[in-house]
XYZ file of C-alpha atoms in Angstrom:
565
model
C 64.307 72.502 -27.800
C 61.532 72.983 -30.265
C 61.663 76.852 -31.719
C 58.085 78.791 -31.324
C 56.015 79.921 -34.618
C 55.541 82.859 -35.767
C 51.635 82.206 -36.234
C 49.234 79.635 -34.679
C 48.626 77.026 -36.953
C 45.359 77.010 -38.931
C 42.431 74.257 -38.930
C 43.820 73.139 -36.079
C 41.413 74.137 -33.355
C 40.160 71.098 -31.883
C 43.548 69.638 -31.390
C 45.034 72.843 -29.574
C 41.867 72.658 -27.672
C 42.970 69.627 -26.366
C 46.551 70.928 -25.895
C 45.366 73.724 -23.658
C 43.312 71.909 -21.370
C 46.149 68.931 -20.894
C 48.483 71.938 -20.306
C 46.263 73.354 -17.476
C 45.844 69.787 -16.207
C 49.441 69.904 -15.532
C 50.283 68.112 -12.106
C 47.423 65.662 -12.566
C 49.436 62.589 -14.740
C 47.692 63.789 -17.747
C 50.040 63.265 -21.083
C 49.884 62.984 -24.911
C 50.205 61.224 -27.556
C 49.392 62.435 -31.105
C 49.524 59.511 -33.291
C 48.279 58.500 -37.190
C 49.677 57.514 -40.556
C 52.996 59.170 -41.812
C 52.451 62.319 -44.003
C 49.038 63.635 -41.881
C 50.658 66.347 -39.635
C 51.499 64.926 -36.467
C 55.176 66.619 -36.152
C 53.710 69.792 -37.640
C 51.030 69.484 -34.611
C 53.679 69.008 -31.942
C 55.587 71.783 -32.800
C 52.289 73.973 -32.394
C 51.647 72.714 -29.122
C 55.231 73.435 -27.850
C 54.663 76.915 -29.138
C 51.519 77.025 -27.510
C 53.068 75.714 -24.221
C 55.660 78.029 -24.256
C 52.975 81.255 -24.531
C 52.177 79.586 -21.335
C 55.536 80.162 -19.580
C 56.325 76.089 -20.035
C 59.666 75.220 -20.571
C 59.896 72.851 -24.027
C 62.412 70.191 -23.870
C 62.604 67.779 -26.778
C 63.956 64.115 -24.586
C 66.626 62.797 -26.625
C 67.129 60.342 -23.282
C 70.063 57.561 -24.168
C 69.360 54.199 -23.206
C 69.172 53.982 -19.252
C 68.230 50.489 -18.381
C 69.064 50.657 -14.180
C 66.486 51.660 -11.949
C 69.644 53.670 -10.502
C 69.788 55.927 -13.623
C 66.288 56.566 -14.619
C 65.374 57.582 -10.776
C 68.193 59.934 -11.153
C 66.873 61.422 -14.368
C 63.469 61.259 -12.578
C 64.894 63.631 -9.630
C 66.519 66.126 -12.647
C 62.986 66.787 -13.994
C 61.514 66.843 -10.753
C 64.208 69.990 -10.035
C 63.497 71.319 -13.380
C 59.815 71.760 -12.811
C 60.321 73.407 -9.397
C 61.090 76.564 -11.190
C 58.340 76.542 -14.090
C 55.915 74.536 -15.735
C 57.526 71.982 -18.247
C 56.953 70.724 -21.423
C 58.617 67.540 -23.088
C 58.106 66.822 -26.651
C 59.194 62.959 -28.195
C 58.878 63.390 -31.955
C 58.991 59.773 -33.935
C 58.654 57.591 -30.997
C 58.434 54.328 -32.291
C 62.352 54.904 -33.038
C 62.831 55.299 -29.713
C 65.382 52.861 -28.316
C 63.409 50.385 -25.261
C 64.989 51.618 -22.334
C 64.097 55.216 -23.612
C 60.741 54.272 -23.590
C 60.952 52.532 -20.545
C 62.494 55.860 -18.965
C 59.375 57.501 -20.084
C 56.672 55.492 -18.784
C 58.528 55.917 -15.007
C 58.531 59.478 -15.274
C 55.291 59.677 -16.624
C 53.376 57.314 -13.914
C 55.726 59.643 -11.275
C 54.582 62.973 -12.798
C 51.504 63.159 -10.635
C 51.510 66.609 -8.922
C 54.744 67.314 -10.471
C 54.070 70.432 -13.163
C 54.892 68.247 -16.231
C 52.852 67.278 -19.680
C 54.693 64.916 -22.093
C 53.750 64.914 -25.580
C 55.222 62.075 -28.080
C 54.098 61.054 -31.318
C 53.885 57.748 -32.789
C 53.473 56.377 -36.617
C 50.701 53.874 -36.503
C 52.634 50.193 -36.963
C 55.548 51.084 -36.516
C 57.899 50.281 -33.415
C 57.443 47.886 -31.112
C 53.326 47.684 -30.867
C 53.388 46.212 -26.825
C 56.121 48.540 -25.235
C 54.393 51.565 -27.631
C 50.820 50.646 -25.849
C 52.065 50.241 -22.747
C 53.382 53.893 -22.581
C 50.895 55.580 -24.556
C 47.524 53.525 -22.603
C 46.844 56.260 -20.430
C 47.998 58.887 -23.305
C 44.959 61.496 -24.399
C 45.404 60.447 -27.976
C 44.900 63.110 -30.649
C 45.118 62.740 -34.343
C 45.771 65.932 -36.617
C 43.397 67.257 -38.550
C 42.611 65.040 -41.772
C 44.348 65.652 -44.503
C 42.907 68.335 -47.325
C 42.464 65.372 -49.560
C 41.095 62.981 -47.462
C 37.930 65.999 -46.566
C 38.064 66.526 -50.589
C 37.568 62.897 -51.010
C 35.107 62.281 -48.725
C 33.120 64.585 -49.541
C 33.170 64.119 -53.319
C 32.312 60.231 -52.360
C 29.422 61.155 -50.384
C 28.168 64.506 -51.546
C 28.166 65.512 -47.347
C 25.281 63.025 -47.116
C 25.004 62.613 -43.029
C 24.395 58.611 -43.354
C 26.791 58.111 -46.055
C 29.800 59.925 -44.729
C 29.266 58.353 -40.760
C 29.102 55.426 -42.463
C 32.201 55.882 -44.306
C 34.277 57.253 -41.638
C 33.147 54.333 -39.429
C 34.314 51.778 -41.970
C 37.752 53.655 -41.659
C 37.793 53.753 -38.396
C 37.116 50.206 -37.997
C 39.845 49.377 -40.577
C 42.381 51.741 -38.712
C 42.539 53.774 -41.672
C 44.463 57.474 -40.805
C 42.516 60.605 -42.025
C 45.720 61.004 -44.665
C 46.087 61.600 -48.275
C 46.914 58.099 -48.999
C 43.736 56.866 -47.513
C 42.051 59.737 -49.871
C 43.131 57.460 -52.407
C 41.075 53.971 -51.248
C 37.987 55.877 -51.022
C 36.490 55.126 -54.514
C 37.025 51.818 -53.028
C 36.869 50.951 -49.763
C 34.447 47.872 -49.065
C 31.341 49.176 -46.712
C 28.913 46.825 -46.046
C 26.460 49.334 -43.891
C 25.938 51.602 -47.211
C 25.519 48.308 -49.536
C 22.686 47.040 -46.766
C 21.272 50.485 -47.247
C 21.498 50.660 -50.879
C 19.097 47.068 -50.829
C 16.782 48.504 -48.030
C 16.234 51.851 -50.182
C 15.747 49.919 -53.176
C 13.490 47.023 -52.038
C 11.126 50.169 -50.918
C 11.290 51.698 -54.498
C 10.195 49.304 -57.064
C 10.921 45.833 -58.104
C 12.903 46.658 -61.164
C 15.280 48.938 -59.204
C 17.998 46.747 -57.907
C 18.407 45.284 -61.973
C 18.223 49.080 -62.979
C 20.752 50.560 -60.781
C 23.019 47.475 -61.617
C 22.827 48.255 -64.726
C 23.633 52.054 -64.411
C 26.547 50.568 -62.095
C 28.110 48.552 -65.281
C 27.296 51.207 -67.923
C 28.929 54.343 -66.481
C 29.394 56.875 -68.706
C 27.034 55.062 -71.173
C 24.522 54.981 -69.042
C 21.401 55.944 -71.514
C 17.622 55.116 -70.161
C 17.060 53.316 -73.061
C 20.121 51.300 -72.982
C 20.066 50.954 -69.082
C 16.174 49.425 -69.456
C 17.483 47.033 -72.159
C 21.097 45.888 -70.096
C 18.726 44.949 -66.933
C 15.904 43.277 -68.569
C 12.887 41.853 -67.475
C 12.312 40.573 -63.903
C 13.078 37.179 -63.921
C 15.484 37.399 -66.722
C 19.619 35.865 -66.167
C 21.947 38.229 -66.721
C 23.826 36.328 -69.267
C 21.106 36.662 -71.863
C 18.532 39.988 -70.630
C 16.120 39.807 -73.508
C 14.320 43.304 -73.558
C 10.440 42.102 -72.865
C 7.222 43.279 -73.647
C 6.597 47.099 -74.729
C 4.997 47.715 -71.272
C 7.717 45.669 -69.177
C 9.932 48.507 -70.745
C 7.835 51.069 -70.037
C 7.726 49.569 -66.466
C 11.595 49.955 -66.158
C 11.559 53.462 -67.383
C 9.136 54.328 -64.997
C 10.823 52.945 -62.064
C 14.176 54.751 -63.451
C 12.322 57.950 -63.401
C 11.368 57.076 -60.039
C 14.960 56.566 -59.116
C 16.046 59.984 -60.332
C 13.236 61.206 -57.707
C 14.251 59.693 -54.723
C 17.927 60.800 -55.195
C 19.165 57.718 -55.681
C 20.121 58.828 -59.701
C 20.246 61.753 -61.286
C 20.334 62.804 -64.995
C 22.188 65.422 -66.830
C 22.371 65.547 -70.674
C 21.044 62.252 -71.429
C 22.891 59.733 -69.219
C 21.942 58.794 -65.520
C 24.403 58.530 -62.911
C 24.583 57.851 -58.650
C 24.034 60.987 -56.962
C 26.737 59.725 -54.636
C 29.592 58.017 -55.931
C 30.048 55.588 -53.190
C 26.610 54.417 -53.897
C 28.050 53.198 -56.804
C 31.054 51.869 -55.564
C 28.119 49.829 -53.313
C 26.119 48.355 -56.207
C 29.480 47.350 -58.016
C 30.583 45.528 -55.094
C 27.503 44.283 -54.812
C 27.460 41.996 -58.181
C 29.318 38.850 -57.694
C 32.415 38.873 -60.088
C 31.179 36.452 -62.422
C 27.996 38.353 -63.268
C 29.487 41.405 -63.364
C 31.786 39.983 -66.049
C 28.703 38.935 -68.002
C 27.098 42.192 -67.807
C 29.703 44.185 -69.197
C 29.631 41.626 -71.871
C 26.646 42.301 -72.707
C 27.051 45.876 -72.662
C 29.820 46.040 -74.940
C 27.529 43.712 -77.421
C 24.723 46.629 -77.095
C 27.195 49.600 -77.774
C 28.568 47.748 -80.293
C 25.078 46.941 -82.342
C 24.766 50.910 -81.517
C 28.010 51.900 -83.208
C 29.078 53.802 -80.007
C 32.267 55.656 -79.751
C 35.227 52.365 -79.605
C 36.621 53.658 -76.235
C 33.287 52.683 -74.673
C 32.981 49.959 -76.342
C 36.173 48.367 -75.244
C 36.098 49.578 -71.538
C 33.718 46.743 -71.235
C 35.809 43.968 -73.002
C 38.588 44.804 -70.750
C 36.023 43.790 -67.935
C 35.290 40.469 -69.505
C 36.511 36.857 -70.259
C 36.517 35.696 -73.373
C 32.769 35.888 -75.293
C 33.976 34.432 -78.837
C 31.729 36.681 -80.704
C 33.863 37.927 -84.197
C 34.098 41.518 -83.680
C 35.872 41.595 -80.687
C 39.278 41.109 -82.104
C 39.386 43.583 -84.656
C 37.666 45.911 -82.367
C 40.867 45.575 -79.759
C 43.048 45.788 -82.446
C 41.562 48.752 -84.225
C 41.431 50.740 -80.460
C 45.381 49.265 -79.689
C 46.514 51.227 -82.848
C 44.488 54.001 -81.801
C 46.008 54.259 -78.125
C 50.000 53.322 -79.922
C 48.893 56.090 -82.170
C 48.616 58.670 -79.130
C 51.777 57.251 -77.336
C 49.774 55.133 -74.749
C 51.673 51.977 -74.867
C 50.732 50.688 -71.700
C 46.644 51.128 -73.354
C 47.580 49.310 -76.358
C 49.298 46.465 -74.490
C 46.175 45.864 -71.836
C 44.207 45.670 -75.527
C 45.935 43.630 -77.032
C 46.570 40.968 -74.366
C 42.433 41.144 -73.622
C 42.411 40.323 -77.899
C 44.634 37.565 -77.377
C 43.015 35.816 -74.625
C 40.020 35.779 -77.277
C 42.431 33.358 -79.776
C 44.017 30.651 -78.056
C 44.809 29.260 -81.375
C 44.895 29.577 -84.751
C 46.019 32.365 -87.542
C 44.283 35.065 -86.236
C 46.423 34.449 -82.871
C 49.675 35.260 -84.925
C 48.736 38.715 -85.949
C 47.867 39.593 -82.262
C 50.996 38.311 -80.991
C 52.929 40.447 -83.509
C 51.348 43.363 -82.437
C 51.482 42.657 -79.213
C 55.331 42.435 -78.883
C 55.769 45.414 -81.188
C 53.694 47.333 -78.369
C 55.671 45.468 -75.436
C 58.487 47.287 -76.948
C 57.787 50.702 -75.854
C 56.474 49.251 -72.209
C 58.535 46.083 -71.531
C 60.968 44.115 -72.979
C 61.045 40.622 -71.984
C 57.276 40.188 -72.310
C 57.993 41.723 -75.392
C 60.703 39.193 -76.761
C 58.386 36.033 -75.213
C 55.564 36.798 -77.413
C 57.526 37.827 -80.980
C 59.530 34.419 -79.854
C 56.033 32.646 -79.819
C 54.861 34.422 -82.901
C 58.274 33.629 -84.713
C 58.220 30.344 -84.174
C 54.822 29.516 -85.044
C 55.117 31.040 -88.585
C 54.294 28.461 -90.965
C 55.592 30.518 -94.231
C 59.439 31.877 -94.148
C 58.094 35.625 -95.181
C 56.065 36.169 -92.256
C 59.086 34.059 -90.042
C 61.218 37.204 -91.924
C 59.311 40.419 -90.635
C 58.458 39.059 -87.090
C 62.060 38.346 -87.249
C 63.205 41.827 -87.740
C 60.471 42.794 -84.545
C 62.031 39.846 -82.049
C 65.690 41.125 -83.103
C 64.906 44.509 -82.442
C 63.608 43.553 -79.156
C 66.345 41.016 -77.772
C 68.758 44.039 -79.063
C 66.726 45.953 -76.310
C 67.165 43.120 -74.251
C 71.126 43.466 -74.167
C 71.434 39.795 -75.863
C 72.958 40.693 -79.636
C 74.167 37.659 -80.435
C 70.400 35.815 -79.733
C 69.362 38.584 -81.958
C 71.591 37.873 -84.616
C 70.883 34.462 -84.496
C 67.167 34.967 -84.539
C 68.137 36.795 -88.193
C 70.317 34.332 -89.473
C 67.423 31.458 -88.468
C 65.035 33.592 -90.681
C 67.418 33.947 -93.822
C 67.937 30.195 -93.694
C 64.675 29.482 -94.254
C 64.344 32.053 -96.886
C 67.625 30.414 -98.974
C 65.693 27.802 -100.504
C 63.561 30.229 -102.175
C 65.535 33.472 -102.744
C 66.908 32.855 -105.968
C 67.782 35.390 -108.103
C 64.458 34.833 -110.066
C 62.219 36.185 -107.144
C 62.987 39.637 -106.215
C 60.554 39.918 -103.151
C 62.288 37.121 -101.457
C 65.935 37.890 -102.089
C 65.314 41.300 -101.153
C 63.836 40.188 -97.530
C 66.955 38.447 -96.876
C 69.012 41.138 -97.488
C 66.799 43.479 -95.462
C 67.593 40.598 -92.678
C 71.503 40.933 -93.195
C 71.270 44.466 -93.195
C 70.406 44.511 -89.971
C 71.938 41.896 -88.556
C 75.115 43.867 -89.521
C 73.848 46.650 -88.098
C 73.067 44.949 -84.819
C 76.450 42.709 -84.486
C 79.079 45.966 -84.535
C 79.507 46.034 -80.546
C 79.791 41.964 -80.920
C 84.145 41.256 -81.082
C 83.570 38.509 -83.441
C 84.848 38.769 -87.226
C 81.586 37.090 -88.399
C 80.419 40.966 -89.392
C 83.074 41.206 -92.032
C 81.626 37.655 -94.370
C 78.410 39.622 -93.519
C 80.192 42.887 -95.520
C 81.598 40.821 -98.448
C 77.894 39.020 -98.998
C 76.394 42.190 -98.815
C 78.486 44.742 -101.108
C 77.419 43.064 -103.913
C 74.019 44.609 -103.129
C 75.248 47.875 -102.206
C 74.285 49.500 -105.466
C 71.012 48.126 -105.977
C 69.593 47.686 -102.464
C 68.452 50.789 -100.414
C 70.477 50.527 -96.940
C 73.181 48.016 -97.880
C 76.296 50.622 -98.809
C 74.579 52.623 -95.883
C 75.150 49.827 -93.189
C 78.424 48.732 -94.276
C 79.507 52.712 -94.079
C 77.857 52.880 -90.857
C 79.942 49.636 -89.383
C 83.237 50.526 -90.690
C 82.270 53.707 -88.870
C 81.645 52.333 -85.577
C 84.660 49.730 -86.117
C 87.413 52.454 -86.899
C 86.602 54.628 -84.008
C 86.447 51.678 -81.611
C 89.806 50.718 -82.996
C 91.335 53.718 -82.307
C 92.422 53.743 -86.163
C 91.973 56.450 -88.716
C 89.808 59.181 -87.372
C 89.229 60.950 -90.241
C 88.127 57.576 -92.578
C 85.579 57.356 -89.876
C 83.876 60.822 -90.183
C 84.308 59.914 -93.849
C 82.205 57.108 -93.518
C 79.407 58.685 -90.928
C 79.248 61.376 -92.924
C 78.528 59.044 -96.185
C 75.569 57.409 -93.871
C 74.070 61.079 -93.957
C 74.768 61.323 -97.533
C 72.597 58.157 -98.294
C 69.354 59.815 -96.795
C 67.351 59.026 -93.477
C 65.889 55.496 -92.067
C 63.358 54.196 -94.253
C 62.878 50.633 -92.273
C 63.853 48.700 -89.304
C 67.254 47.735 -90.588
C 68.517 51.465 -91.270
C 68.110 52.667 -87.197
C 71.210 50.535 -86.482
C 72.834 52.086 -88.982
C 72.187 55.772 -87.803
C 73.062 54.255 -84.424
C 76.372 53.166 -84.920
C 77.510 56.139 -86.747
C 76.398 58.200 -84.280
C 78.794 56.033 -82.025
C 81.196 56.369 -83.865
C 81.352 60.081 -84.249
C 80.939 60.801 -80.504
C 83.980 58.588 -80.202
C 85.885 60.503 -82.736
C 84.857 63.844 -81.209
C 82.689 65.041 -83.741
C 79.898 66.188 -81.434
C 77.962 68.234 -83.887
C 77.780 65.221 -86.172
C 77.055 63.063 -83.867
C 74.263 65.083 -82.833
C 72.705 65.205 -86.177
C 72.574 61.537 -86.604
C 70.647 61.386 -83.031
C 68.181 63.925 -84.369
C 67.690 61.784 -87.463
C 66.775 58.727 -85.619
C 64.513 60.875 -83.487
C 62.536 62.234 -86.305
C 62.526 59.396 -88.250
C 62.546 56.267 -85.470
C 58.819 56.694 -83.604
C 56.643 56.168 -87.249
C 58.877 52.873 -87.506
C 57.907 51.443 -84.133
C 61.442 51.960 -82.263
């Protein structure tokens, strides 16, 4: 039984309506079925017509029938209504119907092609493609269907799209209705959009009335967006006649021409202007021109846009929307241009920005030197959005370095990032890889070099303490001969023996000695020092020292982001 409301429901008038006059139909086989997308309201709907049947003096019975395949059995549940109704009007309400077992929805359709002069409505509502589509139909054929009111986005939507222009919006709710779109927040979300070929044939027919530069011009607007300038918008569409892979801007008066005809655009209503920059009155009209430019052209336009911002020295963010929109166009800046805007979106934690940058940069480079610096980037970025692609392109990068220094600081990156990937041992041998081809030339007598490949054992010791093997301790002996005069050394071999004690179960209070003298030594000032924290961290939460342990996490924190972790 479905419990009355205390209140009608609101902005619901049309379907009640309906409700009210199927309700005094009652005795004539008329029935209901309120179907739609999930999330628009149905269930909230049916429960306002049971209260609204029950005002009435109906009885509401929900039908929770169990499967009642003999002819026998559902005549018998057929004769139990039919005594039910001889006292009062009836009402029976079928919520989620397409999870209705078959001979329940058999059972339904016999009462409900019996129910003529019997004082009966049935109500049910069905989720649009879901259930079983024939048996559904078959029951619900003679239904008066009702869908709920759309949803408060979907109205929002629409009307933002169309401004509540009477052409535009039948149009648009035609194009949904012919798609079987629901009235429903999620469609709300397609309408920027949705494909409709009835506003795009009265976009041309507008246009071809207007003036012959206008189709160029408002393709041009179309691609610019926010940039949209007269000025710039006369020189993106060109002359008549002109391709759009190379729009020179004409003769003085062709110009003039184009401005003109733009000013005549704003008239009509097919533009408008506000500070400076011309836009679509109606943002489906745009969504119309766009889809209105075949693909490849489109991608040439915005190539030539960004080239025009970019001789303009607009603002890089407008620059690069457009190179995200296009293949490849070989022209120099481009690269550093990505680059400069990847840092820039890294810089304001956007990750997920900086990695659709850089990969458009890197489809600029197939080859070459230039290639390797994007790749490094690129993986360092990956890091903060996802792994693996982030270990494939370091992986490229590392093993395409021709010198054994670079080899040594993508290294540290690609170690980092199969660390991330749960794979320490790869990592570690990733490290040892790039201090074997620094041996040959880290001789005492170069400084640079010998301290790289230290760096490199650093934090490869760092990274192996989780690993069982004793390999970590020859790591220890090579490296406390460096501990006094290179930073991090005696700080990663305290921060090991740390980690190594407490996972031992040995002397708890050598290992707080030891975390504590990785505190001592100062915060992370590189890569290799973050493993360091790490594992004394580890180690302290293992010996109980919570507060410690804490202090090391706060460290990394602070210190960690400005060194790309």
């Amino acid at each position: 039984m479905y419990s009355t409301v205390d209140r009608p429901l609101p902005g619901r008038a049309g379907q009640l309506a309906t409700f009210e006059r199927v309700l005094d139909a009652a005795g004539t086989a008329t029935h209901v079925v309120i179907d739609g997308e999930p999330g628009i309201g149905k269930t909230t709907l049916l429960r306002a017509a049971a209260h609204l049947a029950a005002g009435r003096g109906f009885q509401v019975l929900a039908a929770q029938a169990p499967p009642t395949p003999a002819f026998a059995a559902m005549h018998e549940r057929y004769r139990q209504i039919v005594r039910l109704t001889a006292r009062r009007p009836a009402l029976i309400v079928v919520d989620d119907l397409h999870s209705a077992d078959g001979a329940s929805v058999r059972w339904l359709g016999y009462l409900a092609r019996r129910s003529i002069d019997l004082p009966l409505v049935i109500a049910v509502v069905r989720t649009t493609g879901l259930g079983d589509d024939l048996l559904l139909d078959d029951l619900t054929g003679s239904f008066e269907h009702i869908q709920p009111v759309p949803a408060e986005a979907f109205t929002a939507a629409c009307h933002h799209a169309t401004g509540g222009h009477p052409y535009l919006l039948t149009a648009l709710l035609t194009q949904l209705a012919d798609e079987g779109s629901a009235p429903s927040a999620h469609t709300a979300k397609r309408i920027g959009t949705i494909a409709c070929p009835a506003i795009r044939e009265w976009v041309r027919e507008r246009l071809r009335r207007t003036s012959p530069y206008a189709e160029r011009l408002v393709r041009a607007v179309a691609i610019l967006g926010t940039c949209a300038e007269p000025d710039l918008v006369a020189e993106l569409a060109g002359p008549l006649g002109a391709t759009a892979r190379a729009a020179p801007a004409g003769p003085l008066d062709a110009r003039d021409d184009r401005l003109d005809a733009l000013d005549a655009l704003v008239r009509t209503g097919m533009l408008r202007q506000a500070a400076g920059i011309l836009a679509f009155r109606h943002p489906i009209v745009r969504t119309a021109v766009v889809q209105g430019i075949p693909p490849a052209e489109r991608a040439v336009a915005h190539a030539r846009a960004a080239r025009l911002l970019h001789a303009r020295n607009a603002r890089l963010p407008q620059i690069v929307d457009h190179l995200l929109a296009t293949h490849p166009t070989g022209d120099p800046w481009v690269v550093p241009t990505l680059r400069t805007a990847a840092r820039g979106a890294l810089a304001a934690g956007a990750g997920d920005v900086a990695v659709a940058r850089l990969r458009r940069a890197l489809a600029e480079i197939p080859h070459g030197p230039d290639r390797l610096e994007v790749l490094v980037d690129l993986g360092r970025a990956e890091l903060r959005t996802n792994v693996a692609q982030a270990v494939a392109h370091l992986t490229e990068a590392f093993e395409s370095a021709a010198d054994p220094w670079t080899a040594a600081r993508i290294a540290e990156h690609l170690a980092s990032a199969t660390c991330e990937g749960k794979d320490a041992k790869a990592a570690i041998n990733v490290l040892d890889r790039a201090i074997a081809r620094l041996a040959p030339r880290s001789r005492p007598g170069n400084a640079y070099l010998a301290a790289l490949a230290a760096d490199l054992d650093i934090l490869a010791l760092g990274i192996s303490a989780r690993l069982t093997s004793l390999a970590y301790v020859h790591r220890i002996e090579r490296l406390q001969s460096l501990a006094a005069a290179r930073p991090g050394a005696a700080q990663a071999i305290a921060g090991i023996l740390a980690y190594r004690l407490s996972a031992a179960a040995r002397s708890r209070r050598e290992c707080v000695a030891k975390a504590r003298e990785v505190l001592a030594l100062g915060p992370p000032t590189a890569m290799r020092d973050l493993y360091t924290y790490r594992n004394a961290a580890l180690g302290l939460t293992r010996a109980g020292e919570h507060d410690l342990a804490s202090r090391c996490a706060e460290v990394l924190i602070a210190h960690g982001g400005a060194l790309n972790q």
